[in-house]
Amino acid sequence: MEQYKSEFIEFMVESDVLKFGEFTLKSGRKSPFFMNAGAYVTGSQLMRLGEYYARAIHEHYGEDFDVLFGPAYKGIPLAVAATIAFSRLYGKEIRYCSNRKEVKDHGDAGILLGSKIKDGDRVVIIEDVTTSGKSIEETFPIVKAQGDVTVLGLMVSLNRMEKGLGGEKSALDEIRENYGFDANAIVTMEEVVEHLYNRPCQGRVVINDEIKAAIDEYYKQYGCH
């Protein structure tokens, strides 16, 4: 596992973003782990988060793209932080863009924040986590409506490795199949378990035998490989 991935896993635990226990997800599934990207709240956390995203985006998509699109609302700080980090780490200026939930009809009018997307732009979409893939159903048409643009792919922080809307393949695999672009994550849940199982993190073991058994049971029901 690349060093930035193992660092990111510990960073999620340290930031209280990735938790283990018993949680009811929006989908109704009872999950032994939960991720809340809204817990990244400080300047140093956002700076580090942007760097991890930038490294993963660079690894999967290189530098040959123009716009990083972060869907409202959680995608807005992600896009800003990653765009700043990309410039600092790789000396490459890419533009950030996000959408508004409500179209603005005065001043800087329209549905977009940040850079406008124009014909010929190559776009990478950035999100926090994709459980079912439903958010892309809303995001993809917004991006494509801006002109003759190419969506290179999606980058999320954690691949939960669960069945998507279709109930067979993972959400990221469904996105690849349905939309024709790549979809990747900084880390997968498999990598998280591999790195944290019975290993101290922040002075405690967050995935012990009991949690590991609960995760294994969860994936028997909802997992994809």
mmCIF file of C-alpha atoms in Angstrom:
data_model
loop_
_atom_site.group_PDB
_atom_site.id
_atom_site.type_symbol
_atom_site.label_atom_id
_atom_site.label_comp_id
_atom_site.label_asym_id
_atom_site.label_seq_id
_atom_site.Cartn_x
_atom_site.Cartn_y
_atom_site.Cartn_z
ATOM 1 C CA MET A 1 0.000 0.000 0.000
ATOM 2 C CA GLU A 2 1.323 3.452 -0.910
ATOM 3 C CA GLN A 3 2.396 5.517 2.083
ATOM 4 C CA TYR A 4 -0.109 8.298 1.395
ATOM 5 C CA LYS A 5 -2.923 5.729 1.609
ATOM 6 C CA SER A 6 -1.902 4.378 5.014
ATOM 7 C CA GLU A 7 -1.444 7.965 6.229
ATOM 8 C CA PHE A 8 -4.900 8.861 4.941
ATOM 9 C CA ILE A 9 -6.513 5.931 6.758
ATOM 10 C CA GLU A 10 -5.005 7.054 10.063
ATOM 11 C CA PHE A 11 -5.923 10.661 9.242
ATOM 12 C CA MET A 12 -9.599 9.669 8.860
ATOM 13 C CA VAL A 13 -9.563 8.010 12.298
ATOM 14 C CA GLU A 14 -7.623 10.871 13.874
ATOM 15 C CA SER A 15 -10.113 13.410 12.464
ATOM 16 C CA ASP A 16 -13.081 11.404 13.803
ATOM 17 C CA VAL A 17 -14.318 11.050 10.217
ATOM 18 C CA LEU A 18 -14.220 7.258 10.112
ATOM 19 C CA LYS A 19 -15.908 5.559 13.061
ATOM 20 C CA PHE A 20 -16.610 1.966 14.011
ATOM 21 C CA GLY A 21 -19.598 0.641 15.969
ATOM 22 C CA GLU A 22 -23.273 0.407 14.955
ATOM 23 C CA PHE A 23 -24.754 2.926 12.527
ATOM 24 C CA THR A 24 -27.929 3.180 10.453
ATOM 25 C CA LEU A 25 -27.150 4.552 6.993
ATOM 26 C CA LYS A 26 -29.409 6.706 4.826
ATOM 27 C CA SER A 27 -30.055 3.564 2.776
ATOM 28 C CA GLY A 28 -31.420 1.856 5.889
ATOM 29 C CA ARG A 29 -28.498 -0.562 6.092
ATOM 30 C CA LYS A 30 -27.080 -1.254 9.555
ATOM 31 C CA SER A 31 -23.352 -0.695 9.174
ATOM 32 C CA PRO A 32 -20.437 -1.408 11.548
ATOM 33 C CA PHE A 33 -18.597 1.636 10.205
ATOM 34 C CA PHE A 34 -19.543 5.172 9.247
ATOM 35 C CA MET A 35 -17.770 7.954 7.419
ATOM 36 C CA ASN A 36 -18.664 11.622 7.845
ATOM 37 C CA ALA A 37 -16.545 13.953 5.716
ATOM 38 C CA GLY A 38 -18.277 16.886 7.405
ATOM 39 C CA ALA A 39 -15.994 16.298 10.396
ATOM 40 C CA TYR A 40 -13.058 17.835 8.524
ATOM 41 C CA VAL A 41 -13.385 21.336 9.932
ATOM 42 C CA THR A 42 -9.988 22.888 10.654
ATOM 43 C CA GLY A 43 -7.525 24.561 8.325
ATOM 44 C CA SER A 44 -4.862 21.900 8.823
ATOM 45 C CA GLN A 45 -7.370 19.096 8.261
ATOM 46 C CA LEU A 46 -8.582 20.615 4.994
ATOM 47 C CA MET A 47 -5.021 21.224 3.871
ATOM 48 C CA ARG A 48 -4.081 17.590 4.451
ATOM 49 C CA LEU A 49 -7.323 16.327 2.937
ATOM 50 C CA GLY A 50 -6.678 18.329 -0.215
ATOM 51 C CA GLU A 51 -3.189 16.835 -0.482
ATOM 52 C CA TYR A 52 -4.453 13.244 -0.207
ATOM 53 C CA TYR A 53 -7.071 13.890 -2.870
ATOM 54 C CA ALA A 54 -4.514 15.595 -5.115
ATOM 55 C CA ARG A 55 -2.110 12.649 -4.845
ATOM 56 C CA ALA A 56 -4.856 10.141 -5.670
ATOM 57 C CA ILE A 57 -6.182 12.245 -8.557
ATOM 58 C CA HIS A 58 -2.661 12.623 -9.939
ATOM 59 C CA GLU A 59 -2.068 8.867 -9.617
ATOM 60 C CA HIS A 60 -5.253 7.941 -11.496
ATOM 61 C CA TYR A 61 -5.824 10.870 -13.883
ATOM 62 C CA GLY A 62 -2.438 12.554 -14.217
ATOM 63 C CA GLU A 63 -2.314 16.291 -14.957
ATOM 64 C CA ASP A 64 -4.067 16.391 -18.319
ATOM 65 C CA PHE A 65 -7.400 17.822 -17.182
ATOM 66 C CA ASP A 66 -8.827 21.295 -16.716
ATOM 67 C CA VAL A 67 -11.540 21.380 -14.057
ATOM 68 C CA LEU A 68 -12.171 19.737 -10.700
ATOM 69 C CA PHE A 69 -15.931 19.676 -10.088
ATOM 70 C CA GLY A 70 -17.249 19.307 -6.534
ATOM 71 C CA PRO A 71 -21.041 18.870 -6.236
ATOM 72 C CA ALA A 72 -22.852 20.992 -3.639
ATOM 73 C CA TYR A 73 -22.563 21.006 -0.793
ATOM 74 C CA LYS A 74 -19.850 18.720 0.590
ATOM 75 C CA GLY A 75 -17.987 18.685 -2.708
ATOM 76 C CA ILE A 76 -17.348 22.442 -2.609
ATOM 77 C CA PRO A 77 -14.605 22.496 0.083
ATOM 78 C CA LEU A 78 -13.191 19.249 -1.355
ATOM 79 C CA ALA A 79 -12.771 20.812 -4.799
ATOM 80 C CA VAL A 80 -11.238 23.990 -3.383
ATOM 81 C CA ALA A 81 -8.798 22.163 -1.087
ATOM 82 C CA ALA A 82 -7.716 19.675 -3.769
ATOM 83 C CA THR A 83 -7.259 22.392 -6.405
ATOM 84 C CA ILE A 84 -4.974 24.345 -4.074
ATOM 85 C CA ALA A 85 -3.012 21.189 -3.215
ATOM 86 C CA PHE A 86 -2.691 20.190 -6.882
ATOM 87 C CA SER A 87 -1.150 23.555 -7.697
ATOM 88 C CA ARG A 88 1.289 23.334 -4.794
ATOM 89 C CA LEU A 89 2.298 19.680 -5.268
ATOM 90 C CA TYR A 90 2.482 19.525 -9.052
ATOM 91 C CA GLY A 91 2.740 23.130 -10.234
ATOM 92 C CA LYS A 92 -0.334 22.611 -12.392
ATOM 93 C CA GLU A 93 -3.140 25.160 -12.413
ATOM 94 C CA ILE A 94 -6.525 23.518 -12.654
ATOM 95 C CA ARG A 95 -9.818 25.300 -12.097
ATOM 96 C CA TYR A 96 -12.412 24.473 -9.481
ATOM 97 C CA CYS A 97 -16.138 24.441 -10.144
ATOM 98 C CA SER A 98 -19.190 23.576 -8.065
ATOM 99 C CA ASN A 99 -22.932 23.845 -8.501
ATOM 100 C CA ARG A 100 -25.550 25.686 -6.525
ATOM 101 C CA LYS A 101 -28.580 23.840 -5.228
ATOM 102 C CA GLU A 102 -30.667 26.872 -6.206
ATOM 103 C CA VAL A 103 -30.072 28.801 -9.449
ATOM 104 C CA LYS A 104 -29.050 32.403 -8.770
ATOM 105 C CA ASP A 105 -30.784 34.987 -10.953
ATOM 106 C CA HIS A 106 -28.729 38.103 -10.128
ATOM 107 C CA GLY A 107 -25.073 39.152 -9.894
ATOM 108 C CA ASP A 108 -22.971 36.072 -10.615
ATOM 109 C CA ALA A 109 -26.036 34.364 -12.027
ATOM 110 C CA GLY A 110 -26.500 30.733 -12.930
ATOM 111 C CA ILE A 111 -26.077 27.341 -11.349
ATOM 112 C CA LEU A 112 -22.264 27.258 -11.085
ATOM 113 C CA LEU A 113 -19.751 28.541 -8.527
ATOM 114 C CA GLY A 114 -16.105 29.100 -9.347
ATOM 115 C CA SER A 115 -14.943 28.539 -12.909
ATOM 116 C CA LYS A 116 -17.419 28.128 -15.704
ATOM 117 C CA ILE A 117 -17.117 24.879 -17.658
ATOM 118 C CA LYS A 118 -16.690 25.377 -21.390
ATOM 119 C CA ASP A 119 -16.439 23.379 -24.593
ATOM 120 C CA GLY A 120 -13.353 21.181 -24.686
ATOM 121 C CA ASP A 121 -12.838 21.054 -20.912
ATOM 122 C CA ARG A 122 -11.754 17.784 -19.335
ATOM 123 C CA VAL A 123 -13.384 17.360 -15.937
ATOM 124 C CA VAL A 124 -12.714 15.234 -12.866
ATOM 125 C CA ILE A 125 -15.574 15.013 -10.356
ATOM 126 C CA ILE A 126 -14.675 14.921 -6.654
ATOM 127 C CA GLU A 127 -16.952 13.626 -3.874
ATOM 128 C CA ASP A 128 -16.615 12.403 -0.292
ATOM 129 C CA VAL A 129 -17.979 8.864 -0.507
ATOM 130 C CA THR A 130 -20.253 6.948 -2.855
ATOM 131 C CA THR A 131 -22.459 4.296 -1.271
ATOM 132 C CA SER A 132 -25.138 3.808 -3.923
ATOM 133 C CA GLY A 133 -23.984 6.088 -6.754
ATOM 134 C CA LYS A 134 -27.186 8.145 -6.569
ATOM 135 C CA SER A 135 -25.382 11.502 -6.347
ATOM 136 C CA ILE A 136 -23.792 11.008 -9.770
ATOM 137 C CA GLU A 137 -27.292 10.769 -11.260
ATOM 138 C CA GLU A 138 -27.696 14.430 -10.285
ATOM 139 C CA THR A 139 -24.133 15.621 -10.912
ATOM 140 C CA PHE A 140 -23.400 14.149 -14.343
ATOM 141 C CA PRO A 141 -26.240 15.950 -16.196
ATOM 142 C CA ILE A 142 -25.208 19.278 -14.632
ATOM 143 C CA VAL A 143 -21.640 18.925 -15.887
ATOM 144 C CA LYS A 144 -22.639 17.701 -19.348
ATOM 145 C CA ALA A 145 -25.166 20.519 -19.739
ATOM 146 C CA GLN A 146 -22.369 23.090 -19.654
ATOM 147 C CA GLY A 147 -21.044 22.263 -23.122
ATOM 148 C CA ASP A 148 -19.005 19.779 -25.105
ATOM 149 C CA VAL A 149 -17.017 18.514 -22.121
ATOM 150 C CA THR A 150 -15.355 15.218 -21.279
ATOM 151 C CA VAL A 151 -15.733 13.712 -17.811
ATOM 152 C CA LEU A 152 -12.512 11.792 -17.196
ATOM 153 C CA GLY A 153 -13.592 10.254 -13.930
ATOM 154 C CA LEU A 154 -14.725 10.444 -10.341
ATOM 155 C CA MET A 155 -12.557 10.512 -7.225
ATOM 156 C CA VAL A 156 -13.993 9.739 -3.795
ATOM 157 C CA SER A 157 -12.154 9.371 -0.512
ATOM 158 C CA LEU A 158 -13.450 5.932 0.500
ATOM 159 C CA ASN A 159 -14.766 3.066 -1.598
ATOM 160 C CA ARG A 160 -17.208 1.333 0.741
ATOM 161 C CA MET A 161 -17.177 -1.666 -1.647
ATOM 162 C CA GLU A 162 -20.935 -2.167 -1.370
ATOM 163 C CA LYS A 163 -23.610 -3.078 -3.858
ATOM 164 C CA GLY A 164 -24.920 -0.038 -5.684
ATOM 165 C CA LEU A 165 -28.408 0.852 -6.896
ATOM 166 C CA GLY A 166 -28.571 -2.181 -9.158
ATOM 167 C CA GLY A 167 -27.940 -4.528 -6.276
ATOM 168 C CA GLU A 168 -25.184 -6.528 -7.955
ATOM 169 C CA LYS A 169 -22.046 -4.479 -8.621
ATOM 170 C CA SER A 170 -20.347 -1.891 -6.452
ATOM 171 C CA ALA A 171 -21.414 1.732 -6.820
ATOM 172 C CA LEU A 172 -18.093 2.648 -8.456
ATOM 173 C CA ASP A 173 -18.346 -0.260 -10.901
ATOM 174 C CA GLU A 174 -21.910 0.774 -11.783
ATOM 175 C CA ILE A 175 -20.739 4.336 -12.418
ATOM 176 C CA ARG A 176 -18.024 3.060 -14.766
ATOM 177 C CA GLU A 177 -20.561 0.960 -16.634
ATOM 178 C CA ASN A 178 -23.440 3.442 -16.753
ATOM 179 C CA TYR A 179 -21.542 6.627 -17.520
ATOM 180 C CA GLY A 180 -18.474 5.405 -19.357
ATOM 181 C CA PHE A 181 -15.876 7.108 -17.192
ATOM 182 C CA ASP A 182 -13.507 5.838 -14.539
ATOM 183 C CA ALA A 183 -14.275 5.929 -10.807
ATOM 184 C CA ASN A 184 -11.673 5.596 -8.070
ATOM 185 C CA ALA A 185 -11.115 6.152 -4.358
ATOM 186 C CA ILE A 186 -8.155 7.262 -2.276
ATOM 187 C CA VAL A 187 -8.575 4.031 -0.306
ATOM 188 C CA THR A 188 -10.931 1.055 -0.249
ATOM 189 C CA MET A 189 -12.584 -0.369 2.843
ATOM 190 C CA GLU A 190 -10.522 -3.513 2.284
ATOM 191 C CA GLU A 191 -7.346 -1.419 2.614
ATOM 192 C CA VAL A 192 -8.735 0.253 5.742
ATOM 193 C CA VAL A 193 -9.371 -3.104 7.419
ATOM 194 C CA GLU A 194 -6.004 -4.453 6.308
ATOM 195 C CA HIS A 195 -4.192 -1.455 7.809
ATOM 196 C CA LEU A 196 -6.167 -1.059 11.055
ATOM 197 C CA TYR A 197 -7.022 -4.612 12.100
ATOM 198 C CA ASN A 198 -5.494 -5.254 15.555
ATOM 199 C CA ARG A 199 -3.059 -2.394 14.993
ATOM 200 C CA PRO A 200 -2.973 0.618 17.334
ATOM 201 C CA CYS A 201 -4.045 3.905 15.781
ATOM 202 C CA GLN A 202 -4.098 7.083 17.837
ATOM 203 C CA GLY A 203 -3.242 4.973 20.891
ATOM 204 C CA ARG A 204 -6.087 2.471 20.499
ATOM 205 C CA VAL A 205 -7.158 -0.461 18.365
ATOM 206 C CA VAL A 206 -10.209 0.675 16.384
ATOM 207 C CA ILE A 207 -10.743 -2.599 14.497
ATOM 208 C CA ASN A 208 -10.514 -5.433 17.018
ATOM 209 C CA ASP A 209 -11.741 -8.996 16.524
ATOM 210 C CA GLU A 210 -15.333 -8.028 17.329
ATOM 211 C CA ILE A 211 -15.453 -5.134 14.858
ATOM 212 C CA LYS A 212 -13.650 -7.216 12.229
ATOM 213 C CA ALA A 213 -16.288 -9.967 12.586
ATOM 214 C CA ALA A 214 -19.082 -7.390 12.231
ATOM 215 C CA ILE A 215 -17.460 -5.955 9.090
ATOM 216 C CA ASP A 216 -17.042 -9.429 7.602
ATOM 217 C CA GLU A 217 -20.702 -10.207 8.308
ATOM 218 C CA TYR A 218 -21.794 -6.893 6.762
ATOM 219 C CA TYR A 219 -19.904 -7.635 3.572
ATOM 220 C CA LYS A 220 -21.421 -11.103 3.304
ATOM 221 C CA GLN A 221 -24.743 -9.316 2.886
ATOM 222 C CA TYR A 222 -23.853 -6.097 1.066
ATOM 223 C CA GLY A 223 -20.300 -6.490 -0.197
ATOM 224 C CA CYS A 224 -18.879 -6.540 -3.713
ATOM 225 C CA HIS A 225 -15.449 -7.750 -4.767
#
